[in-house]
């Protein structure tokens, strides 16, 4: 594992296709993973053998207290431990000459290297690689080479972990690839290009270079020529299911044997490429694209270890894209289902109704937001706004069940809104798949000439907002109760009532309108009250459009609003 100079023989093990999947169990060096508190969470078989301790005996123990000793066998004070300091800062560290205490009481001198473990953008712990150094059997140069090899491995493992974290930050394919490209350049390459298969064609979707690059290079983006099966071009072979390919100067300068090969050769030559790697983006079923990384200098050409590393990155990218596409298809179905279940609004005499539904931004999940309005058998108008807990198809399906059942219950008997909500809550676990939901059920009563009165019950939902033509807006905070599915049972909720002044506007909304990441709920509610007051005299459709436009910037949730205008 540690023969020759850096970049040579000691790195050839990294070229094995299964290395990164099997590295933990089959690595010849000891590997211990600790959490952010320094407690051991995993050890590999080599560590068990070197330390003469079983994994069960080590997991859960403090790494430093259990193992770390000075060369003379005395304990290392925690404040002097380089590894603990690196763990606290989330940085890499290395050391040699220290000792690790074996289970049999013997002390072994070790060289070690630690790299932070990042999950979802946060420090989760540290991976510590170590190897036994036989005192007096090797020169300082050999020991340095040994530590360098360990450090090289931990650096590569950390990079792959960071790539995974970058890809996990969004479910939007374009955004994920853009972030990936900005991460890989300049860490691994001077330029990167990503090609994706879609709808029978291959498209170059991203070309990224160093800061201050010639922007004309990005004109290489777009639809690529067809992938002729006879071509020996590395890119064509990879897109047809071939293994990762390392390009040397001869490959880059080779004559092209197909239109796609000519485009790729022109691209590489225009960059002044001296070395490149092209790896497939694979899913469990097929190759969906290719990643090409390019270096333009002669001092640091790609080698077999780089090829293995980029190949592992390609596998992760392929799976991330596949997941994003699957999510996108599910999201489209859920959004279409949700829109189709939002019933058209009635025209209850002189009252005017308007509603809007805005799905979550691309890359976010569609929720279970919904609105409804319908006439009751006694002539009153029922208004509903709700939010089913969950996302995508389950939430949309649950919303449909709740929507239909609430209509039936409201029509079945002429009774207070609280009684209807309590009956709905009782039936929820038996008749629907909904675990929890919030809603406001309101009824608007009055003769055509007024006055109009509102009666409502809230099951854990944001309060209705009433805005009057004189520019005053207030939240109707009475009638609040626990959300549906909370096990409250009947009798714990109440009905509230309020008069609706002439020309007033009642606004029901879901939490996506007032909840924006990075701000608190009170701020969102304050903004909504301000905008509603300012817009209170606008036509109802304009009122809804403006409220949605002014409030929804930055929201990652879907939004439903339902507004009622009383004649003035």
Coordinates of C-alpha atoms in Angstrom, one line a residue, residues 240-489:
X240 CA -23.2 3.3 -24.2
X241 CA -22.5 1.7 -20.9
X242 CA -18.7 1.5 -20.9
X243 CA -16.4 1.9 -17.9
X244 CA -14.7 5.2 -16.9
X245 CA -12.1 6.4 -19.3
X246 CA -8.8 8.3 -18.7
X247 CA -7.8 10.6 -21.5
X248 CA -4.1 11.3 -22.2
X249 CA -2.7 13.8 -24.7
X250 CA -2.8 11.1 -27.5
X251 CA -6.5 10.4 -26.9
X252 CA -7.4 14.2 -26.9
X253 CA -5.5 14.7 -30.2
X254 CA -6.8 11.5 -31.9
X255 CA -8.9 11.8 -35.1
X256 CA -12.6 11.8 -34.6
X257 CA -14.7 9.0 -36.0
X258 CA -18.2 10.4 -35.3
X259 CA -20.0 13.8 -35.0
X260 CA -20.2 13.4 -31.2
X261 CA -16.5 12.5 -31.0
X262 CA -15.7 15.6 -33.1
X263 CA -17.7 17.8 -30.7
X264 CA -16.0 16.4 -27.7
X265 CA -12.5 16.6 -29.2
X266 CA -13.2 20.2 -30.2
X267 CA -14.4 21.0 -26.7
X268 CA -11.3 19.5 -25.1
X269 CA -8.9 21.1 -27.6
X270 CA -10.5 24.5 -27.2
X271 CA -9.8 24.4 -23.4
X272 CA -6.2 23.3 -24.0
X273 CA -6.8 20.1 -22.2
X274 CA -3.8 18.0 -21.3
X275 CA -5.6 15.3 -19.3
X276 CA -9.3 14.4 -18.8
X277 CA -11.5 11.7 -17.3
X278 CA -15.0 10.8 -18.5
X279 CA -17.2 8.6 -16.2
X280 CA -20.8 7.4 -16.6
X281 CA -23.6 8.7 -14.5
X282 CA -25.4 5.4 -13.7
X283 CA -28.6 4.5 -12.1
X284 CA -29.6 1.0 -11.0
X285 CA -31.1 0.5 -14.5
X286 CA -29.1 2.5 -17.1
X287 CA -26.5 5.1 -17.9
X288 CA -28.2 8.5 -17.9
X289 CA -25.3 10.6 -18.8
X290 CA -21.6 11.4 -18.4
X291 CA -19.3 13.6 -16.4
X292 CA -16.1 14.9 -17.9
X293 CA -13.4 16.6 -15.9
X294 CA -10.5 18.4 -17.5
X295 CA -7.1 19.6 -16.4
X296 CA -5.2 22.0 -18.6
X297 CA -1.7 21.9 -17.0
X298 CA 1.1 19.4 -17.3
X299 CA 2.1 19.2 -13.7
X300 CA -0.8 17.3 -12.4
X301 CA -2.3 14.9 -14.9
X302 CA -5.2 12.6 -13.9
X303 CA -4.1 9.1 -12.9
X304 CA -5.8 5.8 -12.1
X305 CA -6.6 6.9 -8.5
X306 CA -8.3 10.0 -9.8
X307 CA -10.3 7.9 -12.2
X308 CA -11.6 5.7 -9.4
X309 CA -12.5 8.7 -7.3
X310 CA -14.4 10.5 -10.2
X311 CA -16.0 7.2 -11.0
X312 CA -17.4 7.0 -7.5
X313 CA -18.6 10.6 -7.8
X314 CA -20.3 9.7 -11.1
X315 CA -22.2 6.9 -9.4
X316 CA -23.5 9.2 -6.7
X317 CA -24.5 11.8 -9.2
X318 CA -26.4 9.3 -11.3
X319 CA -28.3 8.1 -8.3
X320 CA -29.1 11.7 -7.2
X321 CA -30.4 12.6 -10.7
X322 CA -32.5 9.4 -10.8
X323 CA -34.0 10.2 -7.4
X324 CA -34.6 13.8 -8.5
X325 CA -36.4 12.7 -11.7
X326 CA -38.5 10.2 -9.7
X327 CA -39.4 12.9 -7.2
X328 CA -40.2 15.3 -10.1
X329 CA -42.6 12.7 -11.7
X330 CA -44.3 12.1 -8.3
X331 CA -44.5 15.8 -7.7
X332 CA -46.2 16.4 -11.1
X333 CA -48.8 13.7 -10.4
X334 CA -49.4 15.1 -6.9
X335 CA -49.7 18.7 -8.1
X336 CA -52.1 17.7 -11.0
X337 CA -54.2 15.6 -8.5
X338 CA -54.3 18.4 -6.1
X339 CA -55.4 21.0 -8.6
X340 CA -58.1 18.8 -10.0
X341 CA -59.5 18.3 -6.5
X342 CA -59.9 22.0 -5.9
X343 CA -63.5 22.6 -6.7
X344 CA -64.8 25.6 -8.6
X345 CA -66.1 28.4 -6.3
X346 CA -69.9 29.1 -6.0
X347 CA -71.5 32.5 -6.4
X348 CA -73.5 32.9 -3.2
X349 CA -75.7 35.9 -4.0
X350 CA -74.0 39.3 -3.5
X351 CA -71.0 37.7 -1.8
X352 CA -67.8 37.3 -3.9
X353 CA -65.3 34.6 -3.6
X354 CA -61.7 34.2 -5.0
X355 CA -59.0 31.6 -4.4
X356 CA -55.5 30.9 -5.4
X357 CA -53.3 27.8 -5.2
X358 CA -49.5 28.0 -5.8
X359 CA -47.5 24.8 -5.7
X360 CA -44.2 24.7 -3.9
X361 CA -41.1 25.8 -5.9
X362 CA -39.4 23.2 -8.1
X363 CA -37.2 21.1 -5.8
X364 CA -39.6 21.3 -2.9
X365 CA -42.4 18.8 -2.1
X366 CA -46.0 19.5 -2.9
X367 CA -48.0 19.4 0.4
X368 CA -51.6 18.8 1.2
X369 CA -52.9 22.4 1.1
X370 CA -56.5 22.8 -0.1
X371 CA -59.5 25.2 0.0
X372 CA -63.2 24.7 -0.6
X373 CA -66.4 26.8 -0.6
X374 CA -70.0 25.5 -1.1
X375 CA -73.6 26.3 -0.3
X376 CA -75.3 24.6 2.7
X377 CA -78.9 23.3 2.7
X378 CA -79.9 26.3 4.9
X379 CA -78.6 28.8 2.5
X380 CA -75.4 29.7 4.3
X381 CA -72.0 29.6 2.6
X382 CA -69.4 27.2 3.9
X383 CA -65.7 28.2 3.6
X384 CA -62.8 25.7 4.2
X385 CA -59.1 26.1 4.2
X386 CA -56.9 23.1 5.3
X387 CA -53.5 21.5 5.3
X388 CA -52.9 17.7 5.5
X389 CA -49.7 16.7 7.2
X390 CA -47.4 15.0 4.7
X391 CA -46.2 15.6 1.2
X392 CA -46.7 14.5 -2.4
X393 CA -49.1 11.7 -3.3
X394 CA -50.0 10.6 0.2
X395 CA -50.9 14.1 1.2
X396 CA -52.8 14.8 -2.0
X397 CA -54.8 11.5 -1.6
X398 CA -55.5 12.3 2.1
X399 CA -56.6 15.8 1.1
X400 CA -59.1 14.3 -1.3
X401 CA -60.5 12.0 1.4
X402 CA -60.9 14.9 3.9
X403 CA -62.4 17.2 1.2
X404 CA -65.1 14.8 0.4
X405 CA -65.9 13.7 3.9
X406 CA -66.1 17.3 5.2
X407 CA -68.6 18.2 2.4
X408 CA -70.8 15.2 3.3
X409 CA -70.8 16.0 7.0
X410 CA -71.5 19.7 6.5
X411 CA -74.4 18.9 4.2
X412 CA -75.8 16.1 6.3
X413 CA -77.0 18.3 9.2
X414 CA -77.5 21.9 9.9
X415 CA -75.3 22.3 12.9
X416 CA -72.5 24.5 14.4
X417 CA -69.1 24.4 12.7
X418 CA -67.6 22.9 15.9
X419 CA -69.9 19.9 15.8
X420 CA -69.0 19.2 12.2
X421 CA -65.2 19.5 12.9
X422 CA -65.6 17.2 16.0
X423 CA -67.4 14.6 13.9
X424 CA -64.8 14.8 11.2
X425 CA -62.1 14.3 13.8
X426 CA -63.9 11.2 15.2
X427 CA -64.2 9.7 11.7
X428 CA -60.6 10.6 10.6
X429 CA -58.7 7.4 11.7
X430 CA -61.5 5.0 10.6
X431 CA -62.3 6.4 7.2
X432 CA -59.2 8.2 5.9
X433 CA -55.5 7.6 5.6
X434 CA -54.8 11.1 7.2
X435 CA -52.8 11.1 10.4
X436 CA -53.1 14.8 11.2
X437 CA -54.5 17.9 9.5
X438 CA -55.3 21.5 10.2
X439 CA -58.3 23.4 8.9
X440 CA -60.7 26.3 9.4
X441 CA -64.4 25.6 8.8
X442 CA -66.5 28.8 8.6
X443 CA -70.1 29.6 7.6
X444 CA -71.2 33.0 6.4
X445 CA -74.8 33.9 7.1
X446 CA -77.1 36.8 6.4
X447 CA -79.8 38.2 4.1
X448 CA -78.7 39.5 0.7
X449 CA -78.9 43.1 2.0
X450 CA -76.9 42.2 5.1
X451 CA -75.8 42.3 7.8
X452 CA -73.4 39.4 7.4
X453 CA -72.1 37.2 10.2
X454 CA -69.2 34.7 10.3
X455 CA -69.2 31.6 12.5
X456 CA -66.0 29.5 12.5
X457 CA -64.0 26.8 14.2
X458 CA -60.2 26.3 13.8
X459 CA -58.5 23.0 14.2
X460 CA -54.9 24.1 14.7
X461 CA -54.9 26.3 11.6
X462 CA -53.5 29.9 11.3
X463 CA -56.3 32.4 12.2
X464 CA -58.5 34.0 9.6
X465 CA -57.7 37.6 8.7
X466 CA -60.4 40.3 8.4
X467 CA -59.5 43.5 6.5
X468 CA -61.9 46.5 6.2
X469 CA -62.1 49.2 3.6
X470 CA -60.7 51.8 6.0
X471 CA -57.3 50.1 6.0
X472 CA -57.7 48.1 9.3
X473 CA -56.8 44.4 9.5
X474 CA -57.1 42.0 12.4
X475 CA -56.7 38.3 13.0
X476 CA -59.7 36.5 14.3
X477 CA -57.9 34.5 17.0
X478 CA -60.9 33.0 18.8
X479 CA -62.3 29.6 18.0
X480 CA -58.9 27.9 18.1
X481 CA -58.5 24.2 19.0
X482 CA -56.1 21.4 18.5
X483 CA -55.5 20.0 15.0
X484 CA -57.3 17.0 13.7
X485 CA -55.8 13.7 14.7
X486 CA -54.4 14.9 17.9
X487 CA -56.7 12.7 20.0
X488 CA -58.7 15.6 21.5
X489 CA -62.1 14.0 21.0

